[in-house]
mmCIF file of C-alpha atoms and ligand atoms in Angstrom:
data_model
loop_
_atom_site.group_PDB
_atom_site.id
_atom_site.type_symbol
_atom_site.label_atom_id
_atom_site.label_comp_id
_atom_site.label_asym_id
_atom_site.label_seq_id
_atom_site.Cartn_x
_atom_site.Cartn_y
_atom_site.Cartn_z
ATOM 1 C CA MET A 11 -13.521 -32.891 27.436
ATOM 2 C CA ARG A 12 -12.486 -30.928 30.486
ATOM 3 C CA GLY A 13 -8.825 -31.214 29.439
ATOM 4 C CA GLN A 14 -9.681 -29.804 26.068
ATOM 5 C CA THR A 15 -11.516 -26.839 27.542
ATOM 6 C CA GLU A 16 -8.580 -26.105 29.804
ATOM 7 C CA GLU A 17 -6.244 -26.274 26.861
ATOM 8 C CA THR A 18 -8.400 -23.892 24.836
ATOM 9 C CA GLY A 19 -8.494 -21.586 27.848
ATOM 10 C CA ARG A 20 -4.706 -21.598 28.128
ATOM 11 C CA TYR A 21 -4.389 -20.985 24.394
ATOM 12 C CA MET A 22 -6.717 -18.004 24.561
ATOM 13 C CA GLU A 23 -4.762 -16.633 27.480
ATOM 14 C CA ARG A 24 -1.634 -16.815 25.357
ATOM 15 C CA GLU A 25 -3.427 -15.068 22.508
ATOM 16 C CA SER A 26 -4.490 -12.260 24.754
ATOM 17 C CA GLU A 27 -0.908 -11.904 26.047
ATOM 18 C CA ILE A 28 0.332 -11.559 22.466
ATOM 19 C CA THR A 29 -2.262 -8.906 21.678
ATOM 20 C CA GLU A 30 -1.597 -7.000 24.910
ATOM 21 C CA ARG A 31 2.152 -6.977 24.223
ATOM 22 C CA LEU A 32 1.475 -5.713 20.716
ATOM 23 C CA TYR A 33 -0.819 -2.969 22.016
ATOM 24 C CA GLU A 34 1.292 -1.901 25.004
ATOM 25 C CA ASP A 35 4.860 -2.511 23.829
ATOM 26 C CA HIS A 36 4.519 -2.545 20.030
ATOM 27 C CA GLN A 37 6.280 -5.884 19.767
ATOM 28 C CA ILE A 38 5.565 -9.325 18.396
ATOM 29 C CA SER A 39 7.548 -12.568 18.058
ATOM 30 C CA LEU A 40 7.482 -14.934 15.105
ATOM 31 C CA ASP A 41 5.380 -17.327 17.156
ATOM 32 C CA GLY A 42 3.053 -14.534 18.191
ATOM 33 C CA LEU A 43 2.597 -13.540 14.563
ATOM 34 C CA ARG A 44 1.810 -17.131 13.640
ATOM 35 C CA THR A 45 -0.797 -17.299 16.390
ATOM 36 C CA LEU A 46 -2.496 -14.044 15.391
ATOM 37 C CA LEU A 47 -2.585 -15.014 11.721
ATOM 38 C CA THR A 48 -3.964 -18.496 12.309
ATOM 39 C CA THR A 49 -6.279 -18.282 15.318
ATOM 40 C CA ASP A 50 -9.951 -18.819 14.641
ATOM 41 C CA HIS A 51 -11.089 -17.429 17.982
ATOM 42 C CA GLN A 52 -13.323 -14.579 16.938
ATOM 43 C CA GLU A 53 -12.891 -12.907 20.321
ATOM 44 C CA CYS A 54 -9.153 -12.668 19.755
ATOM 45 C CA ILE A 55 -9.511 -11.329 16.205
ATOM 46 C CA ASP A 56 -12.084 -8.754 17.332
ATOM 47 C CA ARG A 57 -9.775 -7.611 20.118
ATOM 48 C CA LEU A 58 -6.913 -7.206 17.630
ATOM 49 C CA PHE A 59 -9.067 -4.989 15.377
ATOM 50 C CA ALA A 60 -10.464 -3.010 18.313
ATOM 51 C CA TYR A 61 -6.974 -2.235 19.633
ATOM 52 C CA ALA A 62 -5.740 -1.255 16.193
ATOM 53 C CA GLN A 63 -8.716 1.029 15.628
ATOM 54 C CA LYS A 64 -8.312 2.603 19.046
ATOM 55 C CA THR A 65 -4.614 3.198 18.384
ATOM 56 C CA ALA A 66 -5.292 4.848 15.003
ATOM 57 C CA GLN A 67 -8.036 6.989 16.567
ATOM 58 C CA SER A 68 -5.805 8.137 19.427
ATOM 59 C CA ILE A 69 -3.567 9.774 16.795
ATOM 60 C CA TYR A 70 -5.826 10.573 13.830
ATOM 61 C CA GLY A 71 -9.284 10.654 15.449
ATOM 62 C CA ASN A 72 -12.035 9.642 13.039
ATOM 63 C CA ARG A 73 -10.292 11.397 10.170
ATOM 64 C CA VAL A 74 -9.378 9.583 6.975
ATOM 65 C CA TYR A 75 -6.859 11.081 4.580
ATOM 66 C CA ILE A 76 -7.352 10.903 0.829
ATOM 67 C CA ARG A 77 -4.685 10.687 -1.857
ATOM 68 C CA GLY A 78 -5.497 11.288 -5.503
ATOM 69 C CA LEU A 79 -3.890 8.522 -7.519
ATOM 70 C CA ILE A 80 -2.815 9.410 -11.066
ATOM 71 C CA GLU A 81 -1.686 6.344 -13.001
ATOM 72 C CA PHE A 82 0.235 8.185 -15.685
ATOM 73 C CA THR A 83 1.934 5.376 -17.626
ATOM 74 C CA ASN A 84 1.573 1.624 -17.867
ATOM 75 C CA TYR A 85 4.745 1.143 -19.918
ATOM 76 C CA CYS A 86 7.231 -0.782 -17.814
ATOM 77 C CA LYS A 87 10.687 -2.191 -18.498
ATOM 78 C CA ASN A 88 10.370 -4.714 -15.676
ATOM 79 C CA ASN A 89 8.897 -8.168 -15.821
ATOM 80 C CA CYS A 90 7.639 -8.921 -12.294
ATOM 81 C CA TYR A 91 5.802 -12.248 -12.368
ATOM 82 C CA TYR A 92 2.719 -10.969 -10.506
ATOM 83 C CA CYS A 93 2.120 -7.689 -12.306
ATOM 84 C CA GLY A 94 -0.258 -7.106 -15.218
ATOM 85 C CA ILE A 95 1.823 -4.293 -16.730
ATOM 86 C CA ARG A 96 5.032 -6.383 -16.903
ATOM 87 C CA CYS A 97 6.907 -5.805 -20.164
ATOM 88 C CA GLU A 98 6.246 -9.295 -21.504
ATOM 89 C CA ASN A 99 2.474 -8.953 -21.258
ATOM 90 C CA LYS A 100 1.559 -8.475 -24.890
ATOM 91 C CA HIS A 101 -2.130 -8.173 -24.012
ATOM 92 C CA ALA A 102 -1.615 -4.992 -22.011
ATOM 93 C CA GLU A 103 -2.788 -1.991 -23.995
ATOM 94 C CA ARG A 104 -0.107 0.596 -23.323
ATOM 95 C CA TYR A 105 -0.695 4.307 -22.699
ATOM 96 C CA ARG A 106 1.031 7.314 -21.263
ATOM 97 C CA LEU A 107 -0.561 10.596 -20.213
ATOM 98 C CA THR A 108 0.837 13.909 -21.419
ATOM 99 C CA GLU A 109 1.961 16.568 -18.948
ATOM 100 C CA GLU A 110 -1.199 18.526 -19.781
ATOM 101 C CA GLU A 111 -3.396 15.523 -19.035
ATOM 102 C CA ILE A 112 -1.640 14.938 -15.716
ATOM 103 C CA LEU A 113 -2.018 18.594 -14.746
ATOM 104 C CA SER A 114 -5.669 18.444 -15.678
ATOM 105 C CA CYS A 115 -6.125 15.451 -13.308
ATOM 106 C CA CYS A 116 -4.537 17.567 -10.569
ATOM 107 C CA GLU A 117 -6.878 20.445 -11.339
ATOM 108 C CA THR A 118 -9.934 18.210 -11.079
ATOM 109 C CA GLY A 119 -8.535 16.644 -7.917
ATOM 110 C CA TYR A 120 -7.775 19.985 -6.293
ATOM 111 C CA GLY A 121 -11.343 21.104 -6.887
ATOM 112 C CA LEU A 122 -12.566 17.932 -5.173
ATOM 113 C CA GLY A 123 -10.468 18.616 -2.084
ATOM 114 C CA PHE A 124 -7.423 16.483 -2.773
ATOM 115 C CA ARG A 125 -4.239 17.884 -1.234
ATOM 116 C CA THR A 126 -1.983 14.947 -2.113
ATOM 117 C CA PHE A 127 -1.299 13.781 -5.646
ATOM 118 C CA VAL A 128 0.288 10.393 -6.162
ATOM 119 C CA LEU A 129 1.947 9.931 -9.528
ATOM 120 C CA GLN A 130 2.274 6.217 -10.119
ATOM 121 C CA GLY A 131 3.514 4.316 -13.127
ATOM 122 C CA GLY A 132 5.600 1.550 -14.537
ATOM 123 C CA GLU A 133 9.315 2.136 -15.035
ATOM 124 C CA ASP A 134 8.949 3.997 -18.300
ATOM 125 C CA ALA A 135 12.195 5.292 -19.869
ATOM 126 C CA CYS A 136 10.193 7.805 -21.855
ATOM 127 C CA PHE A 137 9.687 9.723 -18.610
ATOM 128 C CA THR A 138 13.287 10.827 -18.205
ATOM 129 C CA ASP A 139 14.472 12.511 -15.008
ATOM 130 C CA GLU A 140 14.156 15.837 -16.794
ATOM 131 C CA ARG A 141 10.508 15.174 -17.640
ATOM 132 C CA ILE A 142 9.692 13.957 -14.123
ATOM 133 C CA CYS A 143 11.377 17.009 -12.600
ATOM 134 C CA ALA A 144 9.547 19.340 -14.990
ATOM 135 C CA LEU A 145 6.258 17.667 -14.105
ATOM 136 C CA VAL A 146 6.897 17.801 -10.364
ATOM 137 C CA SER A 147 7.890 21.454 -10.447
ATOM 138 C CA ALA A 148 4.856 22.346 -12.570
ATOM 139 C CA ILE A 149 2.593 20.740 -9.938
ATOM 140 C CA ARG A 150 4.608 22.287 -7.110
ATOM 141 C CA THR A 151 4.233 25.786 -8.610
ATOM 142 C CA ARG A 152 0.506 25.457 -9.188
ATOM 143 C CA TYR A 153 -0.332 23.732 -5.922
ATOM 144 C CA PRO A 154 2.109 24.915 -3.243
ATOM 145 C CA ASP A 155 -0.216 23.606 -0.527
ATOM 146 C CA CYS A 156 -0.274 20.024 -1.836
ATOM 147 C CA ALA A 157 1.943 17.039 -1.170
ATOM 148 C CA ILE A 158 3.438 15.347 -4.223
ATOM 149 C CA THR A 159 4.044 11.619 -3.972
ATOM 150 C CA LEU A 160 5.977 9.644 -6.566
ATOM 151 C CA SER A 161 5.678 5.903 -7.126
ATOM 152 C CA ILE A 162 7.789 5.202 -10.179
ATOM 153 C CA GLY A 163 10.085 2.437 -9.061
ATOM 154 C CA GLU A 164 13.825 1.965 -8.628
ATOM 155 C CA LYS A 165 16.104 4.870 -9.554
ATOM 156 C CA SER A 166 19.574 6.112 -8.636
ATOM 157 C CA LYS A 167 20.032 8.228 -5.540
ATOM 158 C CA GLU A 168 20.864 11.185 -7.796
ATOM 159 C CA SER A 169 17.528 10.847 -9.571
ATOM 160 C CA TYR A 170 15.627 10.630 -6.283
ATOM 161 C CA GLN A 171 17.495 13.727 -5.096
ATOM 162 C CA ALA A 172 16.609 15.600 -8.304
ATOM 163 C CA TYR A 173 12.877 14.812 -7.936
ATOM 164 C CA PHE A 174 13.036 15.878 -4.290
ATOM 165 C CA ASP A 175 14.729 19.161 -5.202
ATOM 166 C CA ALA A 176 12.034 19.728 -7.831
ATOM 167 C CA GLY A 177 9.407 19.554 -5.072
ATOM 168 C CA ALA A 178 8.390 15.921 -4.469
ATOM 169 C CA ASP A 179 7.712 15.171 -0.788
ATOM 170 C CA ARG A 180 6.857 11.500 -0.593
ATOM 171 C CA TYR A 181 7.784 8.260 -2.347
ATOM 172 C CA LEU A 182 6.042 4.892 -2.393
ATOM 173 C CA LEU A 183 8.146 1.851 -3.196
ATOM 174 C CA ARG A 184 6.818 -1.406 -1.835
ATOM 175 C CA HIS A 185 9.676 -3.729 -0.975
ATOM 176 C CA GLU A 186 7.327 -6.627 -2.029
ATOM 177 C CA THR A 187 9.021 -9.154 0.282
ATOM 178 C CA ALA A 188 11.992 -8.873 2.630
ATOM 179 C CA ASP A 189 12.987 -12.518 2.166
ATOM 180 C CA GLU A 190 15.703 -13.169 -0.460
ATOM 181 C CA THR A 191 14.395 -16.571 -1.540
ATOM 182 C CA HIS A 192 10.821 -15.339 -1.720
ATOM 183 C CA TYR A 193 11.949 -12.254 -3.647
ATOM 184 C CA ARG A 194 13.561 -14.523 -6.266
ATOM 185 C CA THR A 195 10.302 -16.423 -6.807
ATOM 186 C CA LEU A 196 8.406 -13.181 -7.534
ATOM 187 C CA HIS A 197 10.915 -11.390 -9.764
ATOM 188 C CA PRO A 198 13.145 -12.032 -12.771
ATOM 189 C CA PRO A 199 16.915 -12.318 -12.156
ATOM 190 C CA GLU A 200 17.727 -8.729 -13.142
ATOM 191 C CA LEU A 201 15.829 -7.362 -10.128
ATOM 192 C CA SER A 202 17.215 -7.675 -6.617
ATOM 193 C CA LEU A 203 16.002 -7.200 -3.082
ATOM 194 C CA ALA A 204 19.341 -5.552 -2.264
ATOM 195 C CA ASN A 205 18.693 -2.776 -4.784
ATOM 196 C CA ARG A 206 15.077 -2.357 -3.694
ATOM 197 C CA LYS A 207 16.271 -1.860 -0.100
ATOM 198 C CA ARG A 208 19.065 0.468 -1.225
ATOM 199 C CA CYS A 209 16.401 2.617 -2.887
ATOM 200 C CA LEU A 210 14.285 2.720 0.261
ATOM 201 C CA TYR A 211 17.203 3.751 2.481
ATOM 202 C CA ASP A 212 18.289 6.400 -0.079
ATOM 203 C CA LEU A 213 14.768 7.814 -0.166
ATOM 204 C CA LYS A 214 14.638 8.098 3.602
ATOM 205 C CA GLU A 215 18.069 9.657 3.792
ATOM 206 C CA ILE A 216 17.157 12.305 1.217
ATOM 207 C CA GLY A 217 14.209 13.281 3.407
ATOM 208 C CA TYR A 218 11.202 11.826 1.615
ATOM 209 C CA GLN A 219 8.271 10.559 3.631
ATOM 210 C CA THR A 220 8.844 7.015 2.474
ATOM 211 C CA GLY A 221 6.499 4.077 2.048
ATOM 212 C CA CYS A 222 7.381 0.415 1.728
ATOM 213 C CA GLY A 223 4.977 -2.524 1.732
ATOM 214 C CA PHE A 224 3.994 -5.849 0.286
ATOM 215 C CA MET A 225 1.164 -7.914 -1.152
ATOM 216 C CA VAL A 226 -0.681 -10.197 1.251
ATOM 217 C CA GLY A 227 -0.952 -13.780 0.032
ATOM 218 C CA SER A 228 1.574 -13.449 -2.785
ATOM 219 C CA PRO A 229 2.663 -16.857 -4.102
ATOM 220 C CA HIS A 230 5.122 -18.616 -1.758
ATOM 221 C CA GLN A 231 4.568 -16.169 1.101
ATOM 222 C CA THR A 232 4.802 -17.760 4.571
ATOM 223 C CA VAL A 233 4.512 -16.585 8.170
ATOM 224 C CA GLU A 234 8.320 -16.526 8.203
ATOM 225 C CA THR A 235 8.587 -14.227 5.177
ATOM 226 C CA LEU A 236 5.893 -11.991 6.674
ATOM 227 C CA TYR A 237 7.890 -11.792 9.875
ATOM 228 C CA GLU A 238 10.861 -10.613 7.806
ATOM 229 C CA ASP A 239 8.603 -7.971 6.253
ATOM 230 C CA LEU A 240 7.685 -6.724 9.718
ATOM 231 C CA THR A 241 11.356 -6.735 10.728
ATOM 232 C CA LEU A 242 12.330 -4.660 7.693
ATOM 233 C CA ILE A 243 9.522 -2.207 8.460
ATOM 234 C CA GLY A 244 10.898 -1.982 12.024
ATOM 235 C CA GLU A 245 14.405 -1.231 10.756
ATOM 236 C CA LEU A 246 13.468 1.213 8.002
ATOM 237 C CA CYS A 247 10.808 3.014 10.058
ATOM 238 C CA PRO A 248 8.863 4.220 7.017
ATOM 239 C CA GLN A 249 6.207 6.924 7.363
ATOM 240 C CA MET A 250 3.838 4.882 5.172
ATOM 241 C CA VAL A 251 3.174 1.180 4.674
ATOM 242 C CA GLY A 252 1.136 -0.028 1.713
ATOM 243 C CA ILE A 253 -0.311 -3.515 1.894
ATOM 244 C CA GLY A 254 -3.105 -5.112 -0.084
ATOM 245 C CA PRO A 255 -4.051 -8.593 -1.188
ATOM 246 C CA PHE A 256 -2.273 -10.189 -4.135
ATOM 247 C CA ILE A 257 -4.842 -10.590 -6.930
ATOM 248 C CA PRO A 258 -3.982 -12.697 -9.986
ATOM 249 C CA GLN A 259 -3.868 -11.046 -13.404
ATOM 250 C CA LYS A 260 -4.735 -13.603 -16.060
ATOM 251 C CA ASP A 261 -1.945 -12.755 -18.531
ATOM 252 C CA THR A 262 0.891 -13.150 -15.999
ATOM 253 C CA PRO A 263 2.781 -16.270 -14.871
ATOM 254 C CA PHE A 264 0.775 -16.105 -11.608
ATOM 255 C CA GLY A 265 -2.547 -15.806 -13.414
ATOM 256 C CA ARG A 266 -3.897 -19.001 -11.880
ATOM 257 C CA MET A 267 -2.620 -18.515 -8.359
ATOM 258 C CA PRO A 268 -5.130 -17.906 -5.551
ATOM 259 C CA ALA A 269 -5.690 -14.341 -4.355
ATOM 260 C CA GLY A 270 -4.736 -13.128 -0.896
ATOM 261 C CA THR A 271 -7.668 -12.991 1.511
ATOM 262 C CA LEU A 272 -9.599 -10.194 3.169
ATOM 263 C CA ASP A 273 -9.127 -11.852 6.540
ATOM 264 C CA GLN A 274 -5.319 -12.059 6.385
ATOM 265 C CA THR A 275 -5.017 -8.529 4.996
ATOM 266 C CA LEU A 276 -7.136 -7.106 7.824
ATOM 267 C CA ARG A 277 -5.152 -8.942 10.485
ATOM 268 C CA LEU A 278 -1.882 -7.658 9.004
ATOM 269 C CA LEU A 279 -3.199 -4.086 8.777
ATOM 270 C CA ALA A 280 -4.075 -4.264 12.471
ATOM 271 C CA ILE A 281 -0.700 -5.743 13.413
ATOM 272 C CA ILE A 282 1.188 -3.051 11.460
ATOM 273 C CA ARG A 283 -0.889 -0.299 13.091
ATOM 274 C CA LEU A 284 -0.070 -1.694 16.542
ATOM 275 C CA LEU A 285 3.641 -2.120 15.798
ATOM 276 C CA HIS A 286 3.943 1.435 14.406
ATOM 277 C CA PRO A 287 1.127 3.575 15.819
ATOM 278 C CA PRO A 288 1.601 6.777 13.744
ATOM 279 C CA VAL A 289 2.206 5.087 10.382
ATOM 280 C CA LEU A 290 0.115 6.227 7.388
ATOM 281 C CA LEU A 291 -1.691 3.072 6.364
ATOM 282 C CA PRO A 292 -3.993 2.906 3.338
ATOM 283 C CA ALA A 293 -7.011 0.677 2.876
ATOM 284 C CA THR A 294 -6.083 -0.066 -0.727
ATOM 285 C CA THR A 295 -8.053 -0.425 -3.933
ATOM 286 C CA ALA A 296 -6.988 -4.085 -4.059
ATOM 287 C CA LEU A 297 -8.694 -4.583 -0.679
ATOM 288 C CA GLY A 298 -11.822 -2.940 -2.078
ATOM 289 C CA THR A 299 -11.563 -5.248 -5.078
ATOM 290 C CA ILE A 300 -11.656 -8.546 -3.171
ATOM 291 C CA HIS A 301 -14.598 -7.504 -0.985
ATOM 292 C CA PRO A 302 -17.309 -4.873 -1.561
ATOM 293 C CA LYS A 303 -16.735 -3.451 1.933
ATOM 294 C CA GLY A 304 -12.978 -4.127 1.937
ATOM 295 C CA ARG A 305 -11.872 -0.523 2.384
ATOM 296 C CA GLU A 306 -14.372 0.131 5.177
ATOM 297 C CA LYS A 307 -13.218 -3.009 6.951
ATOM 298 C CA GLY A 308 -9.623 -1.882 6.449
ATOM 299 C CA ILE A 309 -10.327 1.413 8.233
ATOM 300 C CA LEU A 310 -12.034 -0.481 11.060
ATOM 301 C CA ALA A 311 -8.899 -2.648 11.347
ATOM 302 C CA GLY A 312 -6.608 0.373 11.784
ATOM 303 C CA ALA A 313 -6.015 1.886 8.325
ATOM 304 C CA ASN A 314 -6.340 5.683 8.001
ATOM 305 C CA VAL A 315 -5.861 6.514 4.318
ATOM 306 C CA VAL A 316 -7.789 5.852 1.083
ATOM 307 C CA MET A 317 -6.418 6.450 -2.381
ATOM 308 C CA PRO A 318 -9.165 7.010 -4.954
ATOM 309 C CA ASN A 319 -8.317 7.169 -8.610
ATOM 310 C CA LEU A 320 -7.914 10.499 -10.405
ATOM 311 C CA SER A 321 -6.755 9.023 -13.707
ATOM 312 C CA PRO A 322 -8.864 9.867 -16.770
ATOM 313 C CA VAL A 323 -11.635 7.277 -17.131
ATOM 314 C CA ASN A 324 -10.493 6.264 -20.632
ATOM 315 C CA VAL A 325 -7.188 4.840 -19.319
ATOM 316 C CA ARG A 326 -8.315 3.346 -16.013
ATOM 317 C CA LYS A 327 -8.994 -0.142 -17.310
ATOM 318 C CA LYS A 328 -5.576 -0.200 -18.932
ATOM 319 C CA TYR A 329 -3.697 0.242 -15.658
ATOM 320 C CA ALA A 330 -4.505 -3.384 -14.891
ATOM 321 C CA LEU A 331 -1.979 -4.606 -12.340
ATOM 322 C CA TYR A 332 -4.548 -7.273 -11.442
ATOM 323 C CA ASP A 333 -7.977 -8.409 -12.690
ATOM 324 C CA ASN A 334 -11.387 -6.934 -11.811
ATOM 325 C CA LYS A 335 -10.065 -3.671 -10.359
ATOM 326 C CA ILE A 336 -12.896 -1.518 -8.978
ATOM 327 C CA CYS A 337 -13.908 2.041 -9.930
ATOM 328 C CA THR A 338 -12.549 1.831 -13.475
ATOM 329 C CA GLY A 339 -15.727 3.393 -14.921
ATOM 330 C CA ASP A 340 -16.302 6.216 -12.460
ATOM 331 C CA GLU A 341 -15.372 9.864 -12.774
ATOM 332 C CA ALA A 342 -13.157 11.252 -10.018
ATOM 333 C CA ALA A 343 -16.058 13.198 -8.532
ATOM 334 C CA GLU A 344 -18.177 10.040 -8.271
ATOM 335 C CA CYS A 345 -15.346 8.172 -6.537
ATOM 336 C CA ARG A 346 -14.895 11.031 -4.122
ATOM 337 C CA ALA A 347 -18.606 11.184 -3.268
ATOM 338 C CA CYS A 348 -18.861 7.408 -2.974
ATOM 339 C CA LEU A 349 -15.927 7.224 -0.575
ATOM 340 C CA ASN A 350 -17.339 10.089 1.467
ATOM 341 C CA ARG A 351 -20.548 8.118 1.968
ATOM 342 C CA ARG A 352 -18.709 4.896 2.687
ATOM 343 C CA MET A 353 -16.568 6.521 5.377
ATOM 344 C CA GLU A 354 -19.528 8.345 6.934
ATOM 345 C CA ASP A 355 -21.415 5.061 7.125
ATOM 346 C CA ILE A 356 -18.748 3.689 9.468
ATOM 347 C CA GLY A 357 -18.421 6.862 11.547
ATOM 348 C CA TYR A 358 -15.363 8.320 9.813
ATOM 349 C CA ARG A 359 -14.858 11.510 7.864
ATOM 350 C CA ILE A 360 -12.642 12.258 4.870
ATOM 351 C CA VAL A 361 -10.587 15.382 5.419
ATOM 352 C CA THR A 362 -9.132 17.893 2.992
ATOM 353 C CA ASP A 363 -5.642 18.024 4.319
ATOM 354 C CA ARG A 364 -2.145 17.094 3.154
ATOM 355 C CA GLY A 365 -2.300 14.376 5.795
ATOM 356 C CA ASP A 366 1.350 14.314 6.810
ATOM 357 C CA TYR A 367 2.936 11.750 9.071
ATOM 358 C CA ALA A 368 2.079 12.393 12.709
ATOM 359 C CA GLY A 369 5.099 10.644 14.243
HETATM 360 N N1 LIG B 12 6.533 0.664 -10.744
HETATM 361 C C1 LIG B 12 6.203 1.131 -9.416
HETATM 362 C C2 LIG B 12 4.727 0.966 -9.120
HETATM 363 C C3 LIG B 12 4.323 -0.466 -9.064
HETATM 364 S S1 LIG B 12 2.603 -0.779 -9.057
HETATM 365 C C4 LIG B 12 7.071 0.409 -8.405
HETATM 366 O O1 LIG B 12 7.909 -0.374 -8.792
HETATM 367 O O2 LIG B 12 6.947 0.690 -7.231
HETATM 368 C C5 LIG B 12 2.263 -0.623 -7.336
HETATM 369 C C6 LIG B 12 2.129 -1.905 -6.538
HETATM 370 O O3 LIG B 12 1.075 -2.719 -7.020
HETATM 371 C C7 LIG B 12 3.317 -2.846 -6.577
HETATM 372 O O4 LIG B 12 4.331 -2.399 -5.733
HETATM 373 C C8 LIG B 12 2.704 -4.179 -6.138
HETATM 374 O O5 LIG B 12 2.887 -4.423 -4.753
HETATM 375 C C9 LIG B 12 1.223 -3.996 -6.463
HETATM 376 N N2 LIG B 12 0.781 -5.033 -7.414
HETATM 377 C C10 LIG B 12 1.331 -5.379 -8.600
HETATM 378 N N3 LIG B 12 0.721 -6.456 -9.120
HETATM 379 C C11 LIG B 12 -0.264 -6.816 -8.247
HETATM 380 C C12 LIG B 12 -1.218 -7.863 -8.197
HETATM 381 N N4 LIG B 12 -1.295 -8.785 -9.155
HETATM 382 N N5 LIG B 12 -2.051 -7.905 -7.136
HETATM 383 C C13 LIG B 12 -1.999 -6.989 -6.169
HETATM 384 N N6 LIG B 12 -1.104 -5.989 -6.135
HETATM 385 C C14 LIG B 12 -0.235 -5.893 -7.171
#
């Protein structure tokens, strides 16, 4: 009995060393990561969240940035095994918004205090580089004080440069997993991790505020693959990192796989905050989908961004990357008001600000 207590004591000491090193030196080993992801000592988990929250607050105070997400097309030429808008999903009801509809989302969003617009979509050949550039410059001209974020997948460096020259400032492209073998289990053969990484390095070189990221609990993910994710984030030094739980979509090959958990997502949010203190880190819609207070808990574990939906209500259900997505019936103004309340309830405040990287 005594031996066991001593052992637990030693173990907890080791846990606190790992957390201190993460907080003070922004470093973690593979073993340390394993410990922080598997420990069931509540004291240790609480300390991890408290440090992450304190670190986020030392840079961003109690301010939370908002990004208006416009899901402008769910046509996609890719066939990722996890994603509901993959080209082989015949059940997906396809749509694309017109330029006028997209600009009208921006207008509504601007009136609600959004100063970042995120244009996200599948890889849709109908939106040629010319159309994307025209769209970006139309938004740039109308809203010179706003940030424009693109999230439209893998393109050539020339295309990325053209969008940047047209006025885009930021680009989100989750790397999905930094492990080759894991990458192969999530994607069809025509997609490659090498090209995904090439894109990310091109984006950074061009001067975009760049975001990578991954799903938590994706099929075949391990502590080792997660450690590779953290290593890639360390090498790329992105301004943003998007992580959220994997959630199965019933018409995909992974439709019966278990979802990622709230607990693991929160621990990883906290670890990423501590490894990269100034990073822009959203509490994602997927996190809000697996738990009614998911986004609030995300903020309390070190996240500092929320990305409510600005897409027209009639298309929201159709942008179904995963099942049971929240807020598909609410108008933008309702989402905005609801998030305001949710953030105020936990002592935070949504700000009307471009919310640029503070690093
Ligand atoms: N075509 C763009 C946008 C992809 S959708 C691109 O390639 O970047 C945005 C993100 O949603 C993806 O990067 C992926 O990480 C996430 N996603 C896709 N399917 C998901 C699922 N079933 N559960 C949770 N997140 C998912």
